[in-house]
Coordinates of N, CA and C in Angstrom, one line a residue:
X1 N 13.7 111.8 78.4 CA 14.3 111.1 77.2 C 13.2 110.9 76.1
X2 N 13.7 111.1 74.9 CA 12.8 110.9 73.8 C 13.0 109.5 73.2
X3 N 11.9 108.8 73.0 CA 12.0 107.5 72.4 C 11.8 107.6 70.9
X4 N 12.2 106.6 70.2 CA 12.0 106.6 68.7 C 10.6 106.7 68.4
X5 N 9.7 106.0 69.2 CA 8.3 106.0 69.0 C 7.7 107.4 69.2
X6 N 8.2 108.1 70.3 CA 7.8 109.4 70.6 C 8.1 110.4 69.5
X7 N 9.3 110.3 68.9 CA 9.8 111.2 67.8 C 8.9 110.9 66.6
X8 N 8.7 109.6 66.3 CA 7.9 109.2 65.2 C 6.4 109.8 65.3
X9 N 5.9 109.7 66.5 CA 4.5 110.2 66.7 C 4.5 111.7 66.5
X10 N 5.5 112.4 67.0 CA 5.5 113.8 66.9 C 5.6 114.2 65.4
X11 N 6.4 113.5 64.6 CA 6.6 113.8 63.2 C 5.3 113.5 62.5
X12 N 4.6 112.5 62.8 CA 3.3 112.2 62.2 C 2.3 113.3 62.5
X13 N 2.3 113.8 63.7 CA 1.4 114.9 64.1 C 1.7 116.2 63.3
X14 N 3.0 116.5 63.1 CA 3.5 117.6 62.3 C 3.0 117.4 60.9
X15 N 3.2 116.2 60.3 CA 2.7 115.9 59.0 C 1.2 116.1 58.8
X16 N 0.5 115.7 59.8 CA -1.0 115.9 59.7 C -1.3 117.4 59.7
X17 N -0.6 118.1 60.6 CA -0.9 119.6 60.7 C -0.5 120.3 59.4
X18 N 0.4 119.8 58.6 CA 0.9 120.5 57.4 C 0.1 120.0 56.2
X19 N -0.6 119.0 56.3 CA -1.3 118.3 55.1 C -2.1 119.3 54.2
X20 N -2.9 120.2 54.9 CA -3.7 121.1 54.1 C -2.8 122.1 53.3
X21 N -1.8 122.6 54.0 CA -0.9 123.6 53.3 C -0.2 122.9 52.2
X22 N 0.3 121.7 52.4 CA 1.0 120.9 51.4 C 0.1 120.7 50.2
X23 N -1.1 120.3 50.4 CA -2.1 120.1 49.2 C -2.4 121.4 48.5
X24 N -2.5 122.5 49.3 CA -2.8 123.8 48.7 C -1.6 124.2 47.8
X25 N -0.4 124.0 48.3 CA 0.8 124.4 47.5 C 0.9 123.5 46.3
X26 N 0.7 122.2 46.4 CA 0.7 121.3 45.2 C -0.3 121.8 44.2
X27 N -1.4 122.2 44.6 CA -2.5 122.7 43.7 C -2.0 124.0 43.0
X28 N -1.4 124.9 43.8 CA -0.9 126.2 43.2 C 0.2 125.8 42.2
X29 N 1.1 124.9 42.4 CA 2.1 124.5 41.5 C 1.5 123.9 40.2
X30 N 0.4 123.1 40.4 CA -0.2 122.5 39.2 C -0.9 123.6 38.3
X31 N -1.3 124.7 38.9 CA -1.9 125.8 38.2 C -0.9 126.9 37.7
X32 N 0.3 126.7 38.0 CA 1.3 127.7 37.6 C 1.5 127.8 36.1
X33 N 2.0 129.0 35.7 CA 2.3 129.2 34.2 C 3.4 128.3 33.8
X34 N 4.4 128.1 34.6 CA 5.5 127.2 34.4 C 6.0 126.7 35.7
X35 N 6.8 125.6 35.6 CA 7.4 125.1 36.8 C 8.8 124.5 36.5
X36 N 9.7 124.8 37.5 CA 11.1 124.2 37.4 C 10.9 122.9 38.2
X37 N 11.5 121.8 37.7 CA 11.5 120.5 38.5 C 13.0 120.0 38.4
X38 N 13.4 119.6 39.6 CA 14.7 118.9 39.6 C 14.8 117.9 40.7
X39 N 15.6 116.9 40.6 CA 15.7 115.9 41.6 C 17.2 115.6 41.9
X40 N 17.5 115.2 43.1 CA 18.8 114.8 43.5 C 18.7 113.7 44.5
X41 N 19.7 112.7 44.4 CA 19.6 111.6 45.2 C 20.5 111.7 46.5
X42 N 20.2 111.0 47.5 CA 21.0 110.9 48.7 C 20.7 109.6 49.4
X43 N 21.6 109.3 50.3 CA 21.5 108.0 51.1 C 21.2 108.3 52.6
X44 N 20.3 107.5 53.1 CA 20.1 107.5 54.6 C 20.1 106.1 55.1
X45 N 21.1 105.8 55.9 CA 21.3 104.5 56.5 C 21.4 103.4 55.3
X46 N 22.1 103.8 54.3 CA 22.3 102.8 53.2 C 21.2 102.7 52.2
X47 N 20.1 103.4 52.4 CA 19.0 103.4 51.5 C 18.9 104.7 50.6
X48 N 18.7 104.5 49.3 CA 18.7 105.7 48.4 C 17.3 106.4 48.4
X49 N 17.3 107.7 48.6 CA 16.2 108.5 48.5 C 16.4 109.6 47.5
X50 N 15.3 110.2 47.0 CA 15.4 111.3 46.1 C 14.6 112.5 46.6
X51 N 15.3 113.7 46.6 CA 14.6 114.9 46.9 C 14.2 115.6 45.6
X52 N 12.9 115.8 45.4 CA 12.4 116.5 44.3 C 12.0 117.9 44.6
X53 N 12.4 118.8 43.9 CA 12.0 120.2 44.1 C 11.2 120.7 42.9
X54 N 10.0 121.3 43.2 CA 9.1 121.8 42.3 C 8.9 123.3 42.6
X55 N 9.3 124.2 41.7 CA 9.2 125.6 41.9 C 8.3 126.3 40.9
X56 N 7.3 127.0 41.3 CA 6.4 127.6 40.4 C 6.8 129.0 40.0
X57 N 6.1 129.5 39.0 CA 6.4 130.9 38.5 C 6.1 131.9 39.6
X58 N 5.3 131.5 40.6 CA 4.9 132.4 41.7 C 5.8 132.2 42.9
X59 N 6.9 131.4 42.7 CA 7.9 131.1 43.8 C 7.4 130.2 44.9
X60 N 6.3 129.4 44.6 CA 6.0 128.3 45.6 C 7.1 127.3 45.3
X61 N 7.6 126.7 46.4 CA 8.5 125.6 46.3 C 8.0 124.4 47.1
X62 N 7.8 123.3 46.4 CA 7.4 122.1 47.1 C 8.5 121.1 47.0
X63 N 8.8 120.5 48.2 CA 9.9 119.5 48.3 C 9.2 118.2 48.5
X64 N 9.5 117.2 47.7 CA 9.0 115.8 47.9 C 10.2 114.9 48.1
X65 N 10.2 114.2 49.2 CA 11.3 113.2 49.4 C 10.7 111.8 49.4
X66 N 11.2 111.0 48.5 CA 10.7 109.7 48.3 C 11.8 108.7 47.9
X67 N 11.5 107.4 47.8 CA 12.6 106.5 47.4 C 12.5 106.1 46.0
X68 N 12.0 107.1 45.2 CA 11.8 106.8 43.7 C 12.3 108.0 42.9
X69 N 12.9 107.7 41.8 CA 13.3 108.7 40.8 C 12.4 108.6 39.5
X70 N 11.3 107.9 39.7 CA 10.4 107.5 38.6 C 9.4 108.6 38.2
X71 N 8.8 108.3 37.1 CA 7.7 109.2 36.5 C 6.5 109.4 37.5
X72 N 6.3 108.4 38.3 CA 5.1 108.4 39.2 C 5.2 109.6 40.1
X73 N 6.4 110.0 40.5 CA 6.6 111.1 41.4 C 6.1 112.4 40.7
X74 N 6.5 112.6 39.5 CA 6.1 113.8 38.7 C 4.6 113.8 38.5
X75 N 4.1 112.6 38.1 CA 2.6 112.5 37.9 C 1.8 112.8 39.2
X76 N 2.3 112.2 40.3 CA 1.5 112.4 41.5 C 1.6 113.9 42.0
X77 N 2.7 114.6 41.7 CA 2.8 116.0 42.1 C 2.2 116.9 41.1
X78 N 2.5 116.7 39.8 CA 2.0 117.7 38.8 C 0.6 117.3 38.3
X79 N 0.2 116.1 38.5 CA -1.1 115.7 37.9 C -1.0 115.4 36.4
X80 N -2.1 115.1 35.8 CA -2.1 114.7 34.4 C -2.4 115.9 33.5
X81 N -2.8 117.0 34.1 CA -3.3 118.1 33.2 C -2.5 119.3 33.2
X82 N -1.2 119.3 33.7 CA -0.3 120.4 33.6 C 0.1 120.6 32.2
X83 N -0.1 121.9 31.7 CA 0.3 122.1 30.3 C 1.3 123.2 30.1
X84 N 1.7 123.9 31.2 CA 2.7 124.9 31.1 C 4.0 124.3 30.8
X85 N 5.0 125.1 30.5 CA 6.4 124.6 30.3 C 6.9 124.1 31.6
X86 N 7.6 122.9 31.6 CA 8.3 122.4 32.7 C 9.8 122.5 32.4
X87 N 10.5 123.3 33.2 CA 11.9 123.5 32.9 C 12.7 122.4 33.7
X88 N 13.3 121.5 32.9 CA 13.9 120.3 33.5 C 15.3 120.0 33.0
X89 N 15.9 118.9 33.6 CA 17.2 118.6 33.2 C 17.3 117.6 32.0
X90 N 16.2 117.1 31.5 CA 16.3 116.2 30.4 C 16.1 114.7 30.8
X91 N 15.9 114.4 32.1 CA 15.7 113.1 32.5 C 14.4 112.6 31.9
X92 N 14.3 111.4 31.4 CA 13.2 110.9 30.6 C 11.9 110.8 31.3
X93 N 11.8 110.9 32.6 CA 10.6 110.8 33.3 C 9.7 112.0 33.0
X94 N 10.2 113.1 32.5 CA 9.5 114.3 32.2 C 8.8 114.3 30.9
X95 N 9.1 113.2 30.1 CA 8.7 113.2 28.7 C 7.1 113.2 28.5
X96 N 6.4 112.8 29.5 CA 4.9 112.8 29.3 C 4.3 114.2 29.4
X97 N 5.1 115.2 30.0 CA 4.6 116.6 30.1 C 4.5 117.2 28.7
X98 N 3.5 118.0 28.5 CA 3.2 118.6 27.2 C 4.3 119.5 26.7
X99 N 4.8 120.4 27.5 CA 5.9 121.3 27.0 C 7.1 121.2 27.9
X100 N 8.2 120.9 27.4 CA 9.4 120.8 28.1 C 10.5 121.8 27.6
X101 N 11.1 122.5 28.6 CA 12.2 123.4 28.3 C 13.4 122.9 29.0
X102 N 14.5 122.7 28.3 CA 15.7 122.3 29.0 C 16.3 123.4 29.9
X103 N 16.7 123.0 31.1 CA 17.3 123.9 32.0 C 18.7 124.4 31.6
X104 N 18.9 125.7 31.5 CA 20.2 126.2 31.1 C 21.4 125.7 31.9
X105 N 21.2 125.6 33.2 CA 22.3 125.2 34.1 C 22.8 123.8 33.7
X106 N 21.8 122.9 33.4 CA 22.1 121.5 33.1 C 22.8 121.5 31.7
X107 N 22.2 122.3 30.7 CA 22.8 122.4 29.4 C 24.3 122.8 29.4
X108 N 24.5 123.9 30.2 CA 25.9 124.4 30.3 C 26.8 123.4 30.9
X109 N 26.4 122.7 31.9 CA 27.2 121.6 32.5 C 27.5 120.5 31.5
X110 N 26.5 120.2 30.6 CA 26.8 119.2 29.6 C 27.7 119.7 28.6
X111 N 27.6 120.9 28.2 CA 28.5 121.5 27.2 C 29.9 121.6 27.7
X112 N 30.1 121.9 29.0 CA 31.4 122.1 29.6 C 32.1 120.7 29.7
X113 N 31.4 119.6 29.7 CA 32.0 118.3 29.7 C 32.8 118.0 28.4
X114 N 32.5 118.8 27.4 CA 33.2 118.6 26.1 C 34.4 119.5 25.9
X115 N 34.8 120.2 26.9 CA 35.9 121.2 26.8 C 37.3 120.6 26.6
X116 N 37.4 119.3 26.6 CA 38.7 118.7 26.5 C 39.2 118.7 25.0
X117 N 38.2 118.8 24.1 CA 38.6 119.0 22.7 C 38.6 120.5 22.3
X118 N 39.3 120.8 21.2 CA 39.4 122.2 20.8 C 38.0 122.7 20.4
X119 N 37.3 121.8 19.6 CA 35.9 122.2 19.1 C 35.0 122.3 20.3
X120 N 35.1 121.4 21.2 CA 34.3 121.4 22.4 C 34.5 122.7 23.2
X121 N 35.7 123.1 23.3 CA 36.1 124.4 24.0 C 35.4 125.5 23.3
X122 N 35.5 125.6 22.0 CA 34.9 126.7 21.2 C 33.3 126.7 21.5
X123 N 32.7 125.5 21.4 CA 31.3 125.4 21.6 C 30.9 125.9 23.0
X124 N 31.7 125.5 24.0 CA 31.4 125.9 25.4 C 31.5 127.4 25.5
X125 N 32.5 128.0 25.0 CA 32.6 129.4 25.0 C 31.5 130.1 24.3
X126 N 31.1 129.6 23.2 CA 29.9 130.2 22.5 C 28.6 130.1 23.2
X127 N 28.4 128.9 23.8 CA 27.2 128.7 24.6 C 27.2 129.7 25.8
X128 N 28.3 129.8 26.5 CA 28.4 130.7 27.7 C 28.1 132.1 27.2
X129 N 28.7 132.5 26.1 CA 28.4 133.9 25.6 C 27.0 134.1 25.3
X130 N 26.3 133.2 24.6 CA 24.9 133.3 24.3 C 24.1 133.4 25.6
X131 N 24.4 132.6 26.6 CA 23.7 132.6 27.9 C 23.9 133.9 28.6
X132 N 25.1 134.5 28.6 CA 25.3 135.8 29.2 C 24.5 136.8 28.5
X133 N 24.5 136.8 27.2 CA 23.7 137.8 26.4 C 22.2 137.7 26.7
X134 N 21.8 136.4 26.8 CA 20.4 136.2 27.1 C 20.0 136.7 28.5
X135 N 20.9 136.5 29.5 CA 20.6 137.0 30.8 C 20.5 138.5 30.8
X136 N 21.5 139.1 30.1 CA 21.5 140.6 30.1 C 20.2 141.1 29.4
X137 N 19.8 140.5 28.3 CA 18.6 141.0 27.6 C 17.3 140.8 28.5
X138 N 17.3 139.8 29.3 CA 16.1 139.5 30.2 C 16.1 140.5 31.3
X139 N 17.2 141.2 31.6 CA 17.1 142.2 32.7 C 16.3 143.4 32.3
X140 N 16.1 143.6 31.0 CA 15.4 144.7 30.5 C 13.9 144.5 30.7
X141 N 13.3 145.6 31.3 CA 11.8 145.5 31.5 C 11.1 145.9 30.2
X142 N 11.7 146.5 29.3 CA 11.1 147.0 28.1 C 11.1 145.9 27.0
X143 N 10.0 145.4 26.6 CA 9.9 144.3 25.6 C 10.5 144.8 24.2
X144 N 10.2 146.0 23.8 CA 10.8 146.5 22.6 C 12.3 146.5 22.6
X145 N 12.8 146.9 23.7 CA 14.3 146.9 23.9 C 14.8 145.5 23.8
X146 N 14.1 144.5 24.4 CA 14.5 143.1 24.3 C 14.6 142.7 22.9
X147 N 13.5 143.0 22.1 CA 13.4 142.5 20.7 C 14.5 143.1 19.8
X148 N 14.9 144.4 20.2 CA 15.9 145.0 19.3 C 17.3 144.5 19.6
X149 N 17.6 143.8 20.7 CA 18.9 143.3 21.0 C 19.3 142.2 20.0
X150 N 20.5 142.3 19.5 CA 21.0 141.3 18.6 C 22.2 140.6 19.1

């Protein structure tokens, strides 16, 4: 039989064994050209936790699970010297970062929320069309071809 203490001790040993790789991945993310950051909340035994995902340009993915949705999580993970673009949802905790790019998925979700009015529906369709055109142009490997697209 496994006891709670036995499981806890095993998890602590696994954490210790992973510490060097965790720190190495966090450092790679800090050096990345850009990083996607997003967070989502969930409950465990009635307590709120946040899963933070940090994805680098090089496809490193670091998951941080803490009981905070605050700026300290971003600072602890990204450090104070990250200057590449951070692609984020607009949550104010990211405002200290030097360069912020809004995430298209979040923007489209926000635009879709206004579809109940006629003007909102028009804007939503226009934004979806622009996004589709952008995705198609980014499929091109040729920069000159990208520039010529209108």
